[in-house]
mmCIF file of C-alpha atoms in Angstrom:
data_model
loop_
_atom_site.group_PDB
_atom_site.id
_atom_site.type_symbol
_atom_site.label_atom_id
_atom_site.label_comp_id
_atom_site.label_asym_id
_atom_site.label_seq_id
_atom_site.Cartn_x
_atom_site.Cartn_y
_atom_site.Cartn_z
ATOM 1 C CA MET A 1 95.277 62.454 112.262
ATOM 2 C CA ARG A 2 93.285 65.134 114.028
ATOM 3 C CA ASP A 3 90.334 62.898 115.008
ATOM 4 C CA LEU A 4 91.439 59.461 116.212
ATOM 5 C CA GLY A 5 87.795 58.383 116.178
ATOM 6 C CA LYS A 6 88.159 57.984 112.408
ATOM 7 C CA LYS A 7 91.231 55.712 112.475
ATOM 8 C CA GLY A 8 89.326 52.418 112.155
ATOM 9 C CA MET A 9 89.489 52.065 108.360
ATOM 10 C CA LEU A 10 93.153 52.995 108.283
ATOM 11 C CA GLU A 11 94.102 50.503 110.979
ATOM 12 C CA ALA A 12 92.069 47.778 109.273
ATOM 13 C CA ALA A 13 93.853 48.436 105.983
ATOM 14 C CA ALA A 14 97.246 48.414 107.732
ATOM 15 C CA GLY A 15 96.914 44.782 108.784
ATOM 16 C CA GLU A 16 100.153 43.379 110.198
ATOM 17 C CA ALA A 17 101.951 46.690 109.607
ATOM 18 C CA LEU A 18 100.000 48.279 112.474
ATOM 19 C CA GLY A 19 102.305 48.767 115.433
ATOM 20 C CA GLN A 20 105.285 47.640 113.361
ATOM 21 C CA THR A 21 105.842 50.149 110.546
ATOM 22 C CA LEU A 22 102.653 52.168 111.100
ATOM 23 C CA THR A 23 101.496 54.023 114.176
ATOM 24 C CA VAL A 24 98.438 56.278 114.190
ATOM 25 C CA ALA A 25 98.819 59.329 116.430
ATOM 26 C CA GLN A 26 96.740 62.413 117.162
ATOM 27 C CA LEU A 27 97.968 65.557 115.400
ATOM 28 C CA ASP A 28 96.435 68.987 114.867
ATOM 29 C CA VAL A 29 98.725 70.973 112.569
ATOM 30 C CA CYS A 30 97.199 74.214 113.873
ATOM 31 C CA SER A 31 98.540 73.595 117.395
ATOM 32 C CA ASP A 32 102.168 73.935 118.538
ATOM 33 C CA GLU A 33 101.426 71.715 121.528
ATOM 34 C CA SER A 34 99.848 68.982 119.402
ATOM 35 C CA VAL A 35 102.792 68.963 116.973
ATOM 36 C CA ALA A 36 105.290 68.705 119.841
ATOM 37 C CA GLN A 37 103.306 65.909 121.513
ATOM 38 C CA CYS A 38 103.029 63.912 118.277
ATOM 39 C CA LEU A 39 106.731 64.198 117.437
ATOM 40 C CA SER A 40 107.664 63.189 120.980
ATOM 41 C CA CYS A 41 106.030 59.804 120.349
ATOM 42 C CA ILE A 42 108.423 58.974 117.490
ATOM 43 C CA GLN A 43 110.946 56.339 118.505
ATOM 44 C CA GLY A 44 114.384 57.920 118.463
ATOM 45 C CA GLY A 45 112.845 61.317 117.743
ATOM 46 C CA GLU A 46 114.252 61.457 114.204
ATOM 47 C CA VAL A 47 112.110 62.283 111.164
ATOM 48 C CA ASP A 48 113.634 61.285 107.827
ATOM 49 C CA VAL A 49 110.625 62.077 105.613
ATOM 50 C CA LEU A 50 107.834 64.555 106.327
ATOM 51 C CA VAL A 51 104.708 64.511 104.141
ATOM 52 C CA ASN A 52 102.531 67.593 104.642
ATOM 53 C CA ASN A 53 99.045 66.475 103.620
ATOM 54 C CA ALA A 54 96.634 68.332 105.943
ATOM 55 C CA GLY A 55 94.287 70.655 104.106
ATOM 56 C CA VAL A 56 90.836 72.248 104.070
ATOM 57 C CA GLY A 57 88.840 73.721 101.193
ATOM 58 C CA LEU A 58 86.796 76.886 100.771
ATOM 59 C CA VAL A 59 84.563 77.550 97.765
ATOM 60 C CA GLY A 60 82.186 80.379 96.974
ATOM 61 C CA PRO A 61 81.793 84.058 96.118
ATOM 62 C CA ILE A 62 84.370 86.051 98.051
ATOM 63 C CA GLU A 63 81.780 88.579 99.294
ATOM 64 C CA GLY A 64 79.933 85.808 101.122
ATOM 65 C CA LEU A 65 82.956 84.319 102.915
ATOM 66 C CA SER A 66 84.079 85.526 106.327
ATOM 67 C CA LEU A 67 87.655 86.537 107.062
ATOM 68 C CA ALA A 68 87.631 83.979 109.882
ATOM 69 C CA ALA A 69 86.891 81.205 107.368
ATOM 70 C CA MET A 70 89.687 82.462 105.102
ATOM 71 C CA GLN A 71 92.151 82.555 107.997
ATOM 72 C CA LYS A 72 91.215 78.965 108.926
ATOM 73 C CA VAL A 73 92.224 77.846 105.425
ATOM 74 C CA PHE A 74 95.625 79.511 105.753
ATOM 75 C CA ASP A 75 96.084 78.256 109.331
ATOM 76 C CA THR A 76 95.753 74.673 108.101
ATOM 77 C CA ASN A 77 97.007 74.693 104.511
ATOM 78 C CA PHE A 78 99.960 77.064 104.902
ATOM 79 C CA PHE A 79 100.882 77.697 108.522
ATOM 80 C CA GLY A 80 100.202 74.045 109.443
ATOM 81 C CA ALA A 81 102.872 72.947 106.960
ATOM 82 C CA VAL A 82 105.261 75.664 108.133
ATOM 83 C CA ARG A 83 104.729 74.646 111.765
ATOM 84 C CA LEU A 84 105.707 71.039 111.059
ATOM 85 C CA VAL A 85 108.734 72.031 108.986
ATOM 86 C CA LYS A 86 109.992 74.273 111.802
ATOM 87 C CA ALA A 87 109.654 71.314 114.181
ATOM 88 C CA VAL A 88 111.582 68.754 112.092
ATOM 89 C CA LEU A 89 114.122 70.962 110.331
ATOM 90 C CA PRO A 90 116.676 71.287 113.178
ATOM 91 C CA GLY A 91 117.075 67.496 113.356
ATOM 92 C CA MET A 92 117.282 67.105 109.591
ATOM 93 C CA LYS A 93 119.922 69.824 109.359
ATOM 94 C CA LYS A 94 121.931 68.289 112.186
ATOM 95 C CA ARG A 95 121.938 64.900 110.419
ATOM 96 C CA ARG A 96 122.293 66.581 107.002
ATOM 97 C CA GLN A 97 119.619 64.453 105.413
ATOM 98 C CA GLY A 98 115.880 64.495 104.955
ATOM 99 C CA HIS A 99 113.016 64.866 102.511
ATOM 100 C CA ILE A 100 110.038 67.225 102.869
ATOM 101 C CA VAL A 101 107.067 66.377 100.646
ATOM 102 C CA VAL A 102 104.231 68.887 100.374
ATOM 103 C CA VAL A 103 100.836 68.042 98.904
ATOM 104 C CA SER A 104 100.126 71.248 97.019
ATOM 105 C CA SER A 105 97.710 71.515 94.071
ATOM 106 C CA VAL A 106 97.489 72.616 90.470
ATOM 107 C CA MET A 107 95.702 75.566 92.109
ATOM 108 C CA GLY A 108 99.127 76.539 93.402
ATOM 109 C CA LEU A 109 100.111 77.072 89.768
ATOM 110 C CA GLN A 110 96.981 78.773 88.429
ATOM 111 C CA GLY A 111 93.970 80.411 90.030
ATOM 112 C CA VAL A 112 90.495 78.905 89.731
ATOM 113 C CA VAL A 113 87.331 80.975 89.832
ATOM 114 C CA PHE A 114 85.403 80.868 93.134
ATOM 115 C CA ASN A 115 88.392 79.092 94.754
ATOM 116 C CA GLU A 116 90.381 82.276 95.372
ATOM 117 C CA VAL A 117 91.280 81.653 99.027
ATOM 118 C CA TYR A 118 92.161 77.984 98.594
ATOM 119 C CA ALA A 119 94.295 78.802 95.552
ATOM 120 C CA ALA A 120 96.011 81.605 97.469
ATOM 121 C CA SER A 121 96.958 79.176 100.256
ATOM 122 C CA LYS A 122 98.489 76.804 97.699
ATOM 123 C CA PHE A 123 100.326 79.651 95.925
ATOM 124 C CA ALA A 124 101.777 80.522 99.341
ATOM 125 C CA LEU A 125 102.973 76.929 99.798
ATOM 126 C CA GLU A 126 104.611 76.918 96.376
ATOM 127 C CA GLY A 127 106.500 80.149 96.994
ATOM 128 C CA PHE A 128 107.564 79.225 100.516
ATOM 129 C CA PHE A 129 108.879 75.763 99.708
ATOM 130 C CA GLU A 130 110.531 76.715 96.425
ATOM 131 C CA SER A 131 112.424 79.405 98.324
ATOM 132 C CA LEU A 132 113.296 77.025 101.162
ATOM 133 C CA ALA A 133 114.463 74.317 98.746
ATOM 134 C CA VAL A 134 117.438 76.424 97.643
ATOM 135 C CA GLN A 135 118.833 76.671 101.173
ATOM 136 C CA LEU A 136 118.076 73.088 102.150
ATOM 137 C CA LEU A 137 120.066 71.555 99.303
ATOM 138 C CA GLN A 138 123.140 72.801 101.165
ATOM 139 C CA PHE A 139 122.122 70.423 103.972
ATOM 140 C CA ASN A 140 121.298 67.502 101.644
ATOM 141 C CA ILE A 141 117.594 67.959 102.383
ATOM 142 C CA PHE A 142 115.166 67.706 99.468
ATOM 143 C CA VAL A 143 111.813 69.450 98.986
ATOM 144 C CA SER A 144 109.119 68.064 96.659
ATOM 145 C CA LEU A 145 105.782 69.688 95.819
ATOM 146 C CA VAL A 146 103.195 67.132 94.688
ATOM 147 C CA GLU A 147 100.465 68.894 92.677
ATOM 148 C CA PRO A 148 97.242 66.892 92.235
ATOM 149 C CA GLY A 149 94.478 68.055 89.968
ATOM 150 C CA PRO A 150 90.872 67.277 90.928
ATOM 151 C CA VAL A 151 90.751 64.309 93.326
ATOM 152 C CA ALA A 152 87.433 62.465 93.668
ATOM 153 C CA THR A 153 86.789 61.967 97.402
ATOM 154 C CA GLU A 154 83.813 61.980 99.771
ATOM 155 C CA PHE A 155 85.180 65.252 101.174
ATOM 156 C CA GLU A 156 84.847 66.964 97.799
ATOM 157 C CA GLY A 157 81.337 65.613 97.277
ATOM 158 C CA LYS A 158 80.144 66.838 100.654
ATOM 159 C CA LEU A 159 81.729 70.254 100.079
ATOM 160 C CA MET A 160 79.898 70.639 96.748
ATOM 161 C CA GLU A 161 76.604 69.665 98.395
ATOM 162 C CA GLN A 162 77.084 72.246 101.147
ATOM 163 C CA VAL A 163 77.983 75.159 98.896
ATOM 164 C CA SER A 164 75.171 74.411 96.416
ATOM 165 C CA THR A 165 72.610 75.359 99.068
ATOM 166 C CA ALA A 166 74.626 78.000 100.979
ATOM 167 C CA GLU A 167 73.268 81.551 101.103
ATOM 168 C CA PHE A 168 76.540 83.525 100.907
ATOM 169 C CA PRO A 169 75.128 86.700 102.509
ATOM 170 C CA GLY A 170 76.266 89.981 100.967
ATOM 171 C CA THR A 171 76.685 88.504 97.489
ATOM 172 C CA ASP A 172 74.886 90.200 94.603
ATOM 173 C CA PRO A 173 72.308 88.188 92.585
ATOM 174 C CA ASP A 174 74.393 88.099 89.380
ATOM 175 C CA THR A 175 77.442 86.618 91.124
ATOM 176 C CA LEU A 176 75.285 84.040 92.918
ATOM 177 C CA ARG A 177 73.745 83.059 89.584
ATOM 178 C CA TYR A 178 77.172 82.693 87.964
ATOM 179 C CA PHE A 179 78.321 80.561 90.881
ATOM 180 C CA ARG A 180 75.296 78.248 90.946
ATOM 181 C CA ASP A 181 74.453 78.054 87.237
ATOM 182 C CA SER A 182 77.933 78.225 85.670
ATOM 183 C CA TYR A 183 80.643 77.250 88.148
ATOM 184 C CA LEU A 184 78.972 74.397 90.073
ATOM 185 C CA PRO A 185 77.869 72.403 86.975
ATOM 186 C CA ALA A 186 81.301 72.895 85.387
ATOM 187 C CA SER A 187 83.017 71.784 88.609
ATOM 188 C CA ARG A 188 80.934 68.618 88.817
ATOM 189 C CA GLU A 189 81.738 67.898 85.165
ATOM 190 C CA LEU A 190 85.441 68.447 85.846
ATOM 191 C CA PHE A 191 85.533 65.989 88.738
ATOM 192 C CA ARG A 192 83.446 63.459 86.832
ATOM 193 C CA ASN A 193 85.697 63.457 83.766
ATOM 194 C CA VAL A 194 89.140 64.487 85.010
ATOM 195 C CA GLY A 195 89.099 63.544 88.700
ATOM 196 C CA GLN A 196 91.694 61.049 89.885
ATOM 197 C CA SER A 197 91.639 58.688 92.856
ATOM 198 C CA PRO A 198 93.420 59.308 96.176
ATOM 199 C CA GLN A 199 95.450 56.167 95.407
ATOM 200 C CA ASP A 200 96.904 57.917 92.342
ATOM 201 C CA VAL A 201 98.138 60.758 94.537
ATOM 202 C CA VAL A 202 99.569 58.343 97.103
ATOM 203 C CA GLN A 203 101.468 56.518 94.371
ATOM 204 C CA ALA A 204 102.912 59.819 93.136
ATOM 205 C CA ILE A 205 104.095 60.601 96.680
ATOM 206 C CA VAL A 206 105.684 57.148 97.001
ATOM 207 C CA ASN A 207 107.456 57.589 93.664
ATOM 208 C CA VAL A 208 108.797 60.995 94.690
ATOM 209 C CA ILE A 209 110.094 59.670 98.013
ATOM 210 C CA GLY A 210 111.768 56.719 96.281
ATOM 211 C CA SER A 211 113.417 58.842 93.602
ATOM 212 C CA ALA A 212 117.210 59.010 93.573
ATOM 213 C CA ARG A 213 116.943 62.682 92.561
ATOM 214 C CA PRO A 214 113.650 63.915 93.999
ATOM 215 C CA PRO A 215 111.928 66.497 91.763
ATOM 216 C CA LEU A 216 110.888 69.897 93.103
ATOM 217 C CA ARG A 217 107.480 69.555 91.430
ATOM 218 C CA ARG A 218 105.409 66.566 90.329
ATOM 219 C CA GLN A 219 101.920 66.903 88.844
ATOM 220 C CA THR A 220 99.865 63.763 89.355
ATOM 221 C CA ASN A 221 97.050 64.040 86.795
ATOM 222 C CA ALA A 222 98.069 63.862 83.130
ATOM 223 C CA ARG A 223 94.479 64.491 82.014
ATOM 224 C CA TYR A 224 94.654 67.967 83.576
ATOM 225 C CA SER A 225 97.850 68.926 81.721
ATOM 226 C CA PRO A 226 96.158 70.757 78.793
ATOM 227 C CA LEU A 227 94.567 73.146 81.307
ATOM 228 C CA THR A 228 97.856 74.012 83.033
ATOM 229 C CA ALA A 229 99.534 74.279 79.623
ATOM 230 C CA LEU A 230 97.585 77.471 78.891
ATOM 231 C CA LYS A 231 99.682 79.324 81.444
ATOM 232 C CA ALA A 232 102.906 77.767 80.148
ATOM 233 C CA VAL A 233 102.109 78.973 76.631
ATOM 234 C CA ASP A 234 101.499 82.523 77.898
ATOM 235 C CA PRO A 235 103.377 83.145 81.188
ATOM 236 C CA SER A 236 101.599 86.506 81.572
ATOM 237 C CA GLY A 237 98.453 84.533 82.467
ATOM 238 C CA GLY A 238 96.308 86.480 80.036
ATOM 239 C CA LEU A 239 95.594 83.519 77.748
ATOM 240 C CA TYR A 240 94.524 81.333 80.685
ATOM 241 C CA VAL A 241 92.244 84.006 82.176
ATOM 242 C CA ARG A 242 90.585 84.920 78.862
ATOM 243 C CA THR A 243 90.138 81.299 77.772
ATOM 244 C CA THR A 244 88.646 80.055 81.041
ATOM 245 C CA HIS A 245 86.384 83.123 81.234
ATOM 246 C CA ARG A 246 84.996 82.508 77.754
ATOM 247 C CA LEU A 247 84.560 78.780 78.294
ATOM 248 C CA LEU A 248 82.794 79.182 81.628
ATOM 249 C CA PHE A 249 80.548 82.157 80.893
ATOM 250 C CA HIS A 250 80.140 82.233 77.093
ATOM 251 C CA TRP A 251 80.894 78.761 75.678
ATOM 252 C CA PRO A 252 79.634 76.266 78.311
ATOM 253 C CA ARG A 253 78.822 73.624 75.665
ATOM 254 C CA LEU A 254 82.380 73.763 74.362
ATOM 255 C CA LEU A 255 83.651 73.486 77.947
ATOM 256 C CA HIS A 256 81.440 70.431 78.476
ATOM 257 C CA LEU A 257 82.758 68.812 75.290
ATOM 258 C CA GLY A 258 86.368 69.659 76.190
ATOM 259 C CA LEU A 259 86.083 68.086 79.643
ATOM 260 C CA ARG A 260 84.573 64.945 78.157
ATOM 261 C CA CYS A 261 87.485 64.754 75.704
ATOM 262 C CA LEU A 262 89.978 65.162 78.553
ATOM 263 C CA GLY A 263 88.252 62.327 80.370
ATOM 264 C CA CYS A 264 88.362 59.928 77.403
ATOM 265 C CA GLY A 265 91.915 60.881 76.427
ATOM 266 C CA CYS A 266 91.258 62.882 73.243
ATOM 267 C CA LEU A 267 93.252 65.849 74.594
ATOM 268 C CA ARG A 268 95.643 63.974 76.848
ATOM 269 C CA ARG A 269 98.680 64.687 74.667
ATOM 270 C CA ARG A 270 100.887 67.141 76.534
ATOM 271 C CA VAL A 271 100.971 70.642 75.073
ATOM 272 C CA GLN A 272 104.380 72.325 75.070
ATOM 273 C CA PRO A 273 105.054 76.050 74.605
ATOM 274 C CA ARG A 274 107.027 77.024 71.519
#
Protein backbone atom coordinates (compact mmCIF):
# COMPACT_ATOMS: atom_id res chain seq x y z
CA MET A 1 0.00 0.00 0.00
CA ARG A 2 1.11 3.55 -0.69
CA ASP A 3 0.57 4.86 2.87
CA LEU A 4 1.73 2.40 5.53
CA GLY A 5 0.13 4.62 8.15
CA LYS A 6 -3.20 3.08 7.13
CA LYS A 7 -2.17 -0.57 7.54
CA GLY A 8 -3.58 -1.03 11.06
CA MET A 9 -7.01 -2.39 10.09
CA LEU A 10 -5.51 -4.75 7.54
CA GLU A 11 -2.96 -6.15 9.96
CA ALA A 12 -5.62 -6.56 12.65
CA ALA A 13 -7.83 -8.49 10.23
CA ALA A 14 -4.89 -10.67 9.15
CA GLY A 15 -4.46 -12.16 12.62
CA GLU A 16 -2.04 -15.09 12.65
CA ALA A 17 -1.49 -14.80 8.89
CA LEU A 18 0.51 -11.59 9.41
CA GLY A 19 4.18 -12.31 8.82
CA GLN A 20 3.36 -15.83 7.67
CA THR A 21 1.30 -15.63 4.47
CA LEU A 22 0.75 -11.85 4.52
CA THR A 23 3.29 -9.07 4.51
CA VAL A 24 2.34 -5.41 4.14
CA ALA A 25 4.86 -3.38 2.15
CA GLN A 26 5.04 0.18 0.85
CA LEU A 27 4.27 0.50 -2.86
CA ASP A 28 3.56 3.48 -5.10
CA VAL A 29 2.60 2.18 -8.55
CA CYS A 30 3.53 5.55 -10.06
CA SER A 31 7.21 5.12 -9.11
CA ASP A 32 9.73 2.80 -10.78
CA GLU A 33 11.91 2.95 -7.67
CA SER A 34 9.04 2.06 -5.33
CA VAL A 35 8.01 -0.91 -7.49
CA ALA A 36 11.59 -2.22 -7.59
CA GLN A 37 12.01 -1.79 -3.82
CA CYS A 38 8.73 -3.58 -3.06
CA LEU A 39 9.48 -6.54 -5.33
CA SER A 40 12.96 -6.86 -3.85
CA CYS A 41 11.36 -7.66 -0.49
CA ILE A 42 9.62 -10.78 -1.85
CA GLN A 43 11.27 -13.95 -0.59
CA GLY A 44 12.77 -15.76 -3.55
CA GLY A 45 11.88 -12.84 -5.82
CA GLU A 46 9.24 -14.83 -7.71
CA VAL A 47 5.70 -13.53 -8.30
CA ASP A 48 3.17 -16.20 -9.25
CA VAL A 49 0.04 -14.01 -9.14
CA LEU A 50 -0.15 -10.25 -9.61
CA VAL A 51 -3.40 -8.43 -8.75
CA ASN A 52 -3.47 -4.86 -10.07
CA ASN A 53 -5.92 -3.05 -7.79
CA ALA A 54 -4.56 0.51 -7.43
CA GLY A 55 -6.91 3.14 -8.78
CA VAL A 56 -8.15 6.72 -8.44
CA GLY A 57 -11.40 8.32 -9.58
CA LEU A 58 -12.25 11.58 -11.32
CA VAL A 59 -15.81 12.87 -11.72
CA GLY A 60 -17.16 16.10 -13.14
CA PRO A 61 -17.69 18.24 -16.24
CA ILE A 62 -14.68 17.88 -18.51
CA GLU A 63 -14.31 21.66 -18.95
CA GLY A 64 -13.69 22.04 -15.22
CA LEU A 65 -11.01 19.34 -14.90
CA SER A 66 -7.33 20.08 -15.37
CA LEU A 67 -5.12 18.06 -17.69
CA ALA A 68 -2.84 17.41 -14.70
CA ALA A 69 -5.73 15.74 -12.86
CA MET A 70 -6.54 13.64 -15.94
CA GLN A 71 -2.91 12.57 -16.30
CA LYS A 72 -2.84 11.53 -12.62
CA VAL A 73 -5.74 9.16 -13.27
CA PHE A 74 -3.90 7.53 -16.17
CA ASP A 75 -0.60 7.45 -14.25
CA THR A 76 -2.25 5.35 -11.54
CA ASN A 77 -5.01 3.40 -13.27
CA PHE A 78 -3.21 2.54 -16.52
CA PHE A 79 0.52 3.17 -16.35
CA GLY A 80 0.68 1.90 -12.75
CA ALA A 81 -0.63 -1.48 -13.90
CA VAL A 82 1.69 -1.50 -16.92
CA ARG A 83 4.67 -0.66 -14.70
CA LEU A 84 4.02 -3.64 -12.43
CA VAL A 85 3.45 -6.02 -15.34
CA LYS A 86 6.76 -4.97 -16.91
CA ALA A 87 8.47 -5.71 -13.58
CA VAL A 88 7.05 -9.23 -13.06
CA LEU A 89 6.71 -10.45 -16.64
CA PRO A 90 10.36 -11.48 -17.25
CA GLY A 91 10.26 -13.88 -14.28
CA MET A 92 6.87 -15.29 -15.23
CA LYS A 93 8.02 -15.89 -18.80
CA LYS A 94 11.22 -17.54 -17.63
CA ARG A 95 9.24 -19.93 -15.41
CA ARG A 96 6.46 -20.20 -18.02
CA GLN A 97 3.71 -19.75 -15.48
CA GLY A 98 1.81 -16.93 -13.86
CA HIS A 99 -1.52 -15.16 -13.54
CA ILE A 100 -2.13 -11.41 -13.93
CA VAL A 101 -5.43 -10.18 -12.50
CA VAL A 102 -6.53 -6.63 -13.28
CA VAL A 103 -9.32 -4.86 -11.41
CA SER A 104 -10.96 -3.02 -14.28
CA SER A 105 -14.58 -1.80 -14.25
CA VAL A 106 -17.83 -1.99 -16.16
CA MET A 107 -16.72 1.51 -17.21
CA GLY A 108 -14.07 -0.26 -19.26
CA LEU A 109 -16.93 -1.73 -21.30
CA GLN A 110 -19.21 1.31 -21.60
CA GLY A 111 -18.77 5.01 -21.00
CA VAL A 112 -20.60 6.80 -18.18
CA VAL A 113 -21.54 10.46 -18.33
CA PHE A 114 -19.32 12.81 -16.29
CA ASN A 115 -16.85 9.92 -15.76
CA GLU A 116 -15.14 10.33 -19.14
CA VAL A 117 -11.52 10.28 -17.93
CA TYR A 118 -11.97 7.41 -15.48
CA ALA A 119 -13.79 5.37 -18.12
CA ALA A 120 -11.05 6.13 -20.65
CA SER A 121 -8.41 4.79 -18.25
CA LYS A 122 -10.39 1.56 -17.83
CA PHE A 123 -10.95 1.24 -21.60
CA ALA A 124 -7.17 1.54 -21.95
CA LEU A 125 -6.67 -1.29 -19.44
CA GLU A 126 -9.13 -3.51 -21.28
CA GLY A 127 -7.46 -3.00 -24.65
CA PHE A 128 -3.93 -3.38 -23.31
CA PHE A 129 -4.52 -6.58 -21.35
CA GLU A 130 -6.74 -8.23 -23.95
CA SER A 131 -3.96 -7.68 -26.48
CA LEU A 132 -1.30 -8.92 -24.06
CA ALA A 133 -3.33 -12.01 -23.16
CA VAL A 134 -2.91 -13.45 -26.66
CA GLN A 135 0.89 -13.43 -26.43
CA LEU A 136 1.08 -14.59 -22.83
CA LEU A 137 -0.89 -17.78 -23.41
CA GLN A 138 2.17 -18.97 -25.34
CA PHE A 139 4.06 -18.74 -22.03
CA ASN A 140 1.29 -20.38 -19.96
CA ILE A 141 0.53 -17.03 -18.32
CA PHE A 142 -3.12 -16.08 -17.85
CA VAL A 143 -4.70 -12.61 -17.82
CA SER A 144 -8.05 -11.93 -16.11
CA LEU A 145 -9.97 -8.64 -16.09
CA VAL A 146 -12.31 -8.37 -13.10
CA GLU A 147 -15.04 -5.80 -13.86
CA PRO A 148 -16.95 -4.53 -10.81
CA GLY A 149 -19.99 -2.34 -11.13
CA PRO A 150 -20.64 0.30 -8.46
CA VAL A 151 -18.84 -0.62 -5.23
CA ALA A 152 -20.05 1.03 -2.01
CA THR A 153 -16.97 2.27 -0.13
CA GLU A 154 -16.00 5.25 2.02
CA PHE A 155 -13.81 6.41 -0.88
CA GLU A 156 -16.83 6.71 -3.17
CA GLY A 157 -18.86 8.54 -0.54
CA LYS A 158 -16.12 11.09 0.08
CA LEU A 159 -15.64 11.61 -3.66
CA MET A 160 -19.36 12.35 -4.13
CA GLU A 161 -19.28 14.82 -1.23
CA GLN A 162 -16.30 16.65 -2.73
CA VAL A 163 -17.67 16.97 -6.25
CA SER A 164 -21.13 18.06 -5.05
CA THR A 165 -19.64 21.32 -3.77
CA ALA A 166 -16.80 21.76 -6.31
CA GLU A 167 -16.84 24.85 -8.53
CA PHE A 168 -15.49 23.35 -11.78
CA PRO A 169 -14.25 26.68 -13.21
CA GLY A 170 -14.83 27.21 -16.93
CA THR A 171 -17.99 25.10 -17.00
CA ASP A 172 -21.15 26.66 -18.42
CA PRO A 173 -24.24 26.99 -16.16
CA ASP A 174 -26.33 24.43 -18.08
CA THR A 175 -23.69 21.70 -17.79
CA LEU A 176 -23.21 22.43 -14.08
CA ARG A 177 -26.96 22.16 -13.57
CA TYR A 178 -27.11 18.84 -15.43
CA PHE A 179 -24.23 17.54 -13.33
CA ARG A 180 -25.64 18.62 -9.95
CA ASP A 181 -29.37 18.15 -10.54
CA SER A 182 -29.39 15.10 -12.84
CA TYR A 183 -26.16 13.12 -12.58
CA LEU A 184 -25.39 13.35 -8.84
CA PRO A 185 -28.87 12.24 -7.64
CA ALA A 186 -28.89 9.40 -10.18
CA SER A 187 -25.39 8.32 -9.10
CA ARG A 188 -26.38 8.23 -5.44
CA GLU A 189 -29.47 6.19 -6.37
CA LEU A 190 -27.31 3.80 -8.39
CA PHE A 191 -24.91 3.14 -5.52
CA ARG A 192 -27.76 2.82 -3.03
CA ASN A 193 -29.65 0.22 -5.06
CA VAL A 194 -27.03 -1.54 -7.18
CA GLY A 195 -23.79 -1.03 -5.24
CA GLN A 196 -21.95 -4.13 -4.08
CA SER A 197 -19.53 -4.60 -1.19
CA PRO A 198 -15.73 -4.73 -1.53
CA GLN A 199 -15.96 -8.29 -0.17
CA ASP A 200 -17.98 -9.28 -3.25
CA VAL A 201 -15.18 -8.05 -5.49
CA VAL A 202 -12.54 -9.82 -3.41
CA GLN A 203 -14.47 -13.07 -3.67
CA ALA A 204 -14.65 -12.68 -7.46
CA ILE A 205 -10.86 -12.20 -7.57
CA VAL A 206 -10.32 -15.29 -5.40
CA ASN A 207 -12.60 -17.34 -7.65
CA VAL A 208 -10.75 -16.19 -10.77
CA ILE A 209 -7.36 -17.03 -9.27
CA GLY A 210 -8.59 -20.47 -8.20
CA SER A 211 -10.14 -21.30 -11.57
CA ALA A 212 -8.63 -24.18 -13.54
CA ARG A 213 -9.25 -22.18 -16.73
CA PRO A 214 -9.12 -18.52 -15.71
CA PRO A 215 -11.56 -16.34 -17.69
CA LEU A 216 -10.38 -13.25 -19.57
CA ARG A 217 -13.30 -11.25 -18.16
CA ARG A 218 -15.46 -11.61 -15.06
CA GLN A 219 -18.17 -9.11 -14.12
CA THR A 220 -18.87 -9.13 -10.40
CA ASN A 221 -22.29 -7.48 -10.07
CA ALA A 222 -25.24 -9.38 -11.55
CA ARG A 223 -27.62 -6.53 -10.68
CA TYR A 224 -25.75 -4.28 -13.13
CA SER A 225 -26.05 -6.75 -16.03
CA PRO A 226 -29.19 -5.20 -17.63
CA LEU A 227 -27.27 -1.93 -18.04
CA THR A 228 -24.29 -3.53 -19.80
CA ALA A 229 -26.70 -5.63 -21.88
CA LEU A 230 -27.79 -2.51 -23.79
CA LYS A 231 -24.42 -2.41 -25.52
CA ALA A 232 -24.49 -6.15 -26.20
CA VAL A 233 -27.87 -5.82 -27.90
CA ASP A 234 -26.57 -3.00 -30.12
CA PRO A 235 -22.76 -3.21 -30.51
CA SER A 236 -22.75 0.17 -32.29
CA GLY A 237 -23.41 1.76 -28.88
CA GLY A 238 -26.26 3.86 -30.20
CA LEU A 239 -28.96 2.13 -28.14
CA TYR A 240 -26.95 2.54 -24.92
CA VAL A 241 -26.21 6.23 -25.55
CA ARG A 242 -29.79 7.13 -26.53
CA THR A 243 -31.36 5.14 -23.69
CA THR A 244 -29.12 6.50 -20.94
CA HIS A 245 -29.51 10.05 -22.30
CA ARG A 246 -33.30 9.83 -22.21
CA LEU A 247 -33.39 8.22 -18.78
CA LEU A 248 -31.02 10.74 -17.22
CA PHE A 249 -32.26 13.96 -18.81
CA HIS A 250 -35.87 13.28 -19.86
CA TRP A 251 -37.24 10.35 -17.81
CA PRO A 252 -35.62 10.66 -14.34
CA ARG A 253 -38.65 9.08 -12.61
CA LEU A 254 -38.39 6.03 -14.84
CA LEU A 255 -34.66 5.86 -14.11
CA HIS A 256 -35.39 6.01 -10.38
CA LEU A 257 -37.95 3.20 -10.67
CA GLY A 258 -35.59 1.11 -12.83
CA LEU A 259 -32.74 1.39 -10.33
CA ARG A 260 -35.04 0.40 -7.49
CA CYS A 261 -36.13 -2.65 -9.49
CA LEU A 262 -32.50 -3.59 -10.14
CA GLY A 263 -31.84 -3.34 -6.42
CA CYS A 264 -34.77 -5.58 -5.43
CA GLY A 265 -34.13 -8.09 -8.23
CA CYS A 266 -37.07 -7.33 -10.54
CA LEU A 267 -34.72 -6.84 -13.51
CA ARG A 268 -31.92 -9.14 -12.42
CA ARG A 269 -32.61 -11.71 -15.15
CA ARG A 270 -29.76 -11.54 -17.64
CA VAL A 271 -30.67 -10.04 -21.01
CA GLN A 272 -29.12 -11.76 -24.03
CA PRO A 273 -28.86 -10.32 -27.55
CA ARG A 274 -30.78 -12.16 -30.26
